[in-house]
mmCIF file of C-alpha atoms in Angstrom:
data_model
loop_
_atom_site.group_PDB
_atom_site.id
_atom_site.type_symbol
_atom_site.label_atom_id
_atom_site.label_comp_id
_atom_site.label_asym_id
_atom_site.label_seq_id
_atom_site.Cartn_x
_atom_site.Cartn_y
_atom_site.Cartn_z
ATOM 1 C CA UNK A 1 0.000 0.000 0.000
ATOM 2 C CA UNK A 2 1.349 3.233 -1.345
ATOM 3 C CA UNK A 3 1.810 6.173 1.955
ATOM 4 C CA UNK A 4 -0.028 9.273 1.525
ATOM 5 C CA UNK A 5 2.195 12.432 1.332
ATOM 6 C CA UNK A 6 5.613 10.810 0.076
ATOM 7 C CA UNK A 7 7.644 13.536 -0.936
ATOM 8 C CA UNK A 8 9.450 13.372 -4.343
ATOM 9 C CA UNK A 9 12.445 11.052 -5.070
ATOM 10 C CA UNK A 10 15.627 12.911 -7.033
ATOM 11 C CA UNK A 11 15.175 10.853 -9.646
ATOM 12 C CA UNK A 12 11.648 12.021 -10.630
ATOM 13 C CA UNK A 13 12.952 15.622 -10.793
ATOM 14 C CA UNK A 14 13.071 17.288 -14.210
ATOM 15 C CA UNK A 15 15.621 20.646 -14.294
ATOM 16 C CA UNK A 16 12.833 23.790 -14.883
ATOM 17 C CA UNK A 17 9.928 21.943 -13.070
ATOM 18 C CA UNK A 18 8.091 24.263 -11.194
ATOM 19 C CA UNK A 19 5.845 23.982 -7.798
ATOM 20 C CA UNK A 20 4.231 26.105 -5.682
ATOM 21 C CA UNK A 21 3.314 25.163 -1.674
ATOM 22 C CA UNK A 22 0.394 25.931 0.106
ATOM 23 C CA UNK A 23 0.152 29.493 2.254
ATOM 24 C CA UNK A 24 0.701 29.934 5.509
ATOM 25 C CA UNK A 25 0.003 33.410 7.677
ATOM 26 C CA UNK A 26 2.567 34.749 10.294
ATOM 27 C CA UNK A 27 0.791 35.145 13.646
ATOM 28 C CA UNK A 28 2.443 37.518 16.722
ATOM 29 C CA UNK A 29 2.539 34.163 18.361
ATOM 30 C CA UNK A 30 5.104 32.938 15.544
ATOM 31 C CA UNK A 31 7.458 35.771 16.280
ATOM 32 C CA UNK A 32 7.160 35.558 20.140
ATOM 33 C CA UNK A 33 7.602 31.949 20.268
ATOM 34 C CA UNK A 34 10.508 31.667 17.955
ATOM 35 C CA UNK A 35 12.181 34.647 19.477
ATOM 36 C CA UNK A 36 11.870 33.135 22.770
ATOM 37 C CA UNK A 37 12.949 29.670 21.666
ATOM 38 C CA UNK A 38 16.118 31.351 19.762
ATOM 39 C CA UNK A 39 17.104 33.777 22.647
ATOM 40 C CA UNK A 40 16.494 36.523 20.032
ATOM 41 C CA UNK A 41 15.482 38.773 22.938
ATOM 42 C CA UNK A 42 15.357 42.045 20.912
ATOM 43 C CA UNK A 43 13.054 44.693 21.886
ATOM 44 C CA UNK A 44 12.402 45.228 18.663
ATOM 45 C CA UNK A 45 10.380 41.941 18.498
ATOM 46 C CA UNK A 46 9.263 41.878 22.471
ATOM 47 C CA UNK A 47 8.494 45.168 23.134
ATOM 48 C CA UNK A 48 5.401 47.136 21.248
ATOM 49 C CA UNK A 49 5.895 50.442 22.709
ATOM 50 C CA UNK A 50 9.308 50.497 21.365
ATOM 51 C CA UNK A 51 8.684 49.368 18.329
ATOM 52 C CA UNK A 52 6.648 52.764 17.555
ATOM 53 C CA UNK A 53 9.097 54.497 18.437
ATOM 54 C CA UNK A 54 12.478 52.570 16.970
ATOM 55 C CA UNK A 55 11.251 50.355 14.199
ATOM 56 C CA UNK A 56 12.205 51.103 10.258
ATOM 57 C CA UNK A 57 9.424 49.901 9.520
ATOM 58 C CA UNK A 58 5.361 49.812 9.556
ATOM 59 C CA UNK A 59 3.668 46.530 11.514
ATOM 60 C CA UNK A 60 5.278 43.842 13.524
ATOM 61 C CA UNK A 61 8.595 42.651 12.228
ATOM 62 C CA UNK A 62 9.123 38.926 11.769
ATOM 63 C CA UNK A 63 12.719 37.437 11.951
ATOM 64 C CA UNK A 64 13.486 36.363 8.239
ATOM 65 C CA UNK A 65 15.153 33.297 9.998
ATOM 66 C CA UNK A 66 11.865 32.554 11.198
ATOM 67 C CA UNK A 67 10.001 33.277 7.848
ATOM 68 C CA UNK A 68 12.742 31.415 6.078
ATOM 69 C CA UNK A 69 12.018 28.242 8.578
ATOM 70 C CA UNK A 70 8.027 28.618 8.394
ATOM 71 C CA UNK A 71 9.289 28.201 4.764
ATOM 72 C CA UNK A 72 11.722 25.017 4.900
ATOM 73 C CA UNK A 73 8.022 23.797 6.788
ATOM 74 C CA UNK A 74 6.031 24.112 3.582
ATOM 75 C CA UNK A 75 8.320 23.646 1.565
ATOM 76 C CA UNK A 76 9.409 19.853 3.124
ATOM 77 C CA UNK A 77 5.498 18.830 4.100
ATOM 78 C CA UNK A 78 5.077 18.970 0.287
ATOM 79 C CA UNK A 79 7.920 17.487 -1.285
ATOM 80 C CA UNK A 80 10.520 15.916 1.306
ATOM 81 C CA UNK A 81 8.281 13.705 3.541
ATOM 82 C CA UNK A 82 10.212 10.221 3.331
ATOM 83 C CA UNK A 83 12.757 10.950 0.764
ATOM 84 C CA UNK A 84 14.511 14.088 2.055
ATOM 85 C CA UNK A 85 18.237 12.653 3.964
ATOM 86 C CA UNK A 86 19.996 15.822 4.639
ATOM 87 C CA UNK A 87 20.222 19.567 4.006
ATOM 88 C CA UNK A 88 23.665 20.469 2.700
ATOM 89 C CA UNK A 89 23.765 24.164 1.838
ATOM 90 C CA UNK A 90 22.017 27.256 0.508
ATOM 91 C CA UNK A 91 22.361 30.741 -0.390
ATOM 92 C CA UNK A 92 19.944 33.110 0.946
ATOM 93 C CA UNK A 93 19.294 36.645 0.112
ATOM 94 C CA UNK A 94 16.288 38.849 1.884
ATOM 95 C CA UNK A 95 14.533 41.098 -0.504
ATOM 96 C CA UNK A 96 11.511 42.279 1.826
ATOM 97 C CA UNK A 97 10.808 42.860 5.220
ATOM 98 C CA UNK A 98 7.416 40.725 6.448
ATOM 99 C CA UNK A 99 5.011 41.845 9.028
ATOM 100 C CA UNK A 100 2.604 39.855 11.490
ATOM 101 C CA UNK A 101 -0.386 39.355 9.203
ATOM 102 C CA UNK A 102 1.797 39.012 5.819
ATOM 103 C CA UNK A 103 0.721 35.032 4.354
ATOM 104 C CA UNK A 104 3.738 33.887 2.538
ATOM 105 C CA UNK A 105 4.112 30.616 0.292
ATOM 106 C CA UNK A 106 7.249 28.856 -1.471
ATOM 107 C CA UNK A 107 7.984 28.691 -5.339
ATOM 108 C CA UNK A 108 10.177 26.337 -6.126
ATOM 109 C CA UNK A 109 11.954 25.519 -9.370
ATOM 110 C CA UNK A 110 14.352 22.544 -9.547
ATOM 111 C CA UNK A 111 17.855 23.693 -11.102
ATOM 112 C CA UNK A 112 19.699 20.621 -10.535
ATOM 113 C CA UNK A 113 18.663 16.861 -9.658
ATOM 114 C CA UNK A 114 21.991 14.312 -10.398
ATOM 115 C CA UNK A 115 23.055 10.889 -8.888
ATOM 116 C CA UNK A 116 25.639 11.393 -6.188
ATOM 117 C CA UNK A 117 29.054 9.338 -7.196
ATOM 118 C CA UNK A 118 29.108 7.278 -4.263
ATOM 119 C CA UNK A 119 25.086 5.596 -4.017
ATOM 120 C CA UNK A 120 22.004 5.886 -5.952
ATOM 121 C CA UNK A 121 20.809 8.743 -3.797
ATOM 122 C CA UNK A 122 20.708 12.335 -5.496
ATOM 123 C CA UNK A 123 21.281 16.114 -5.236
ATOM 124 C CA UNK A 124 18.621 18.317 -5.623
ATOM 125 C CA UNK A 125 19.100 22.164 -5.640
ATOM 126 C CA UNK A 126 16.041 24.448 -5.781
ATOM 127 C CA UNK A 127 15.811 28.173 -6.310
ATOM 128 C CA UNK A 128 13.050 28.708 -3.708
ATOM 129 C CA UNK A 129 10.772 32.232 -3.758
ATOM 130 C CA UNK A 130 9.356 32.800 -0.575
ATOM 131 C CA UNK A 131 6.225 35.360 -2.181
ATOM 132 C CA UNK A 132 4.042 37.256 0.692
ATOM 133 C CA UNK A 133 0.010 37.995 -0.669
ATOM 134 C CA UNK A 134 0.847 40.734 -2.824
ATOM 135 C CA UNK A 135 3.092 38.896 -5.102
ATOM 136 C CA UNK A 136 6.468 39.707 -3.800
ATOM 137 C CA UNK A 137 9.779 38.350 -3.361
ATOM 138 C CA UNK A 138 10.489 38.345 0.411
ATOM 139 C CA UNK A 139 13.427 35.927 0.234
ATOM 140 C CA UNK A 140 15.280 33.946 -2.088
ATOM 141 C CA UNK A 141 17.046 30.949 -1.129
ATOM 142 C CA UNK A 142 18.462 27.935 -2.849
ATOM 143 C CA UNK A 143 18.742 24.972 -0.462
ATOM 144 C CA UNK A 144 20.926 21.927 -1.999
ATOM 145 C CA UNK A 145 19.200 18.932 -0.333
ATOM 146 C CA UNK A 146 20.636 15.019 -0.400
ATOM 147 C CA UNK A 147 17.473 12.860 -1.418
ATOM 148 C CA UNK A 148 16.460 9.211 -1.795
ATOM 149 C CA UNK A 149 16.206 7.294 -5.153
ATOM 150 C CA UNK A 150 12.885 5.955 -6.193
ATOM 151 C CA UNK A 151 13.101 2.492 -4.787
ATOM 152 C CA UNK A 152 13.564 -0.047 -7.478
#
């Protein structure tokens, strides 16, 4: 019997295929729970009064390391369940601020997806959008992921 929600194996990966995850919305509790968690103790992200006074910005700021891990969430629920082994690297660049409130989702578009030299395991690098509700950028990153073969 086949399990529901198997994530994709390397070698079903085309270079240029394109996917897009489901949305998720950043709540206050996000940002105070990961804050706490990280020892990110800023007043910038724990204390409101200050915030209208010292913030760059309008709304309630959300790490991008959390926004970029709310991400990695999505992003592995829909494609990584099973068959994801390890996370090797990534480049990352922030392009946006996002606020409490924002709802963000991942685009993904495979760029590479080869047999590794040593098993029949594969690399998979993505170029992954993170895109808030307007249609913008917030961050790009492009994780490089070791994944499992389709099994024979």
């Amino acid at each position: 019997m086949e399990l529901l929600g198997t994530g994709f194996y390397w070698n079903d990966l085309t270079v240029g295929a394109r996917y897009r995850t489901y949305g998720r919305t950043i709540t206050e509790s996000d940002v105070i729970a990961f804050v706490t968690h990280a020892g990110m103790l800023e007043s910038l992200f724990l204390d409101r009064e200050y915030r209208k006074t010292h913030s760059a910005m309008e709304g309630y700021a959300a790490p991008a390391l959390l926004v970029l891990s709310i991400a990695e969430g999505l992003t592995l629920n829909a494609t990584g369940q099973g068959t994801g082994l390890a996370f090797l690297n990534m480049q990352m660049d922030v392009k946006r601020p996002v606020v409490v409130g924002d709802t963000i989702h991942v685009e993904l578009e495979i760029l590479e997806a080869r047999k590794t030299s040593k098993s029949e395991r594969g690399l998979v690098r993505t170029k992954n959008l993170v895109v808030n509700q307007r249609g913008e950028t917030v961050i790009e990153y492009t994780p490089q992921r070791l994944m499992a073969a389709r099994p024979d």
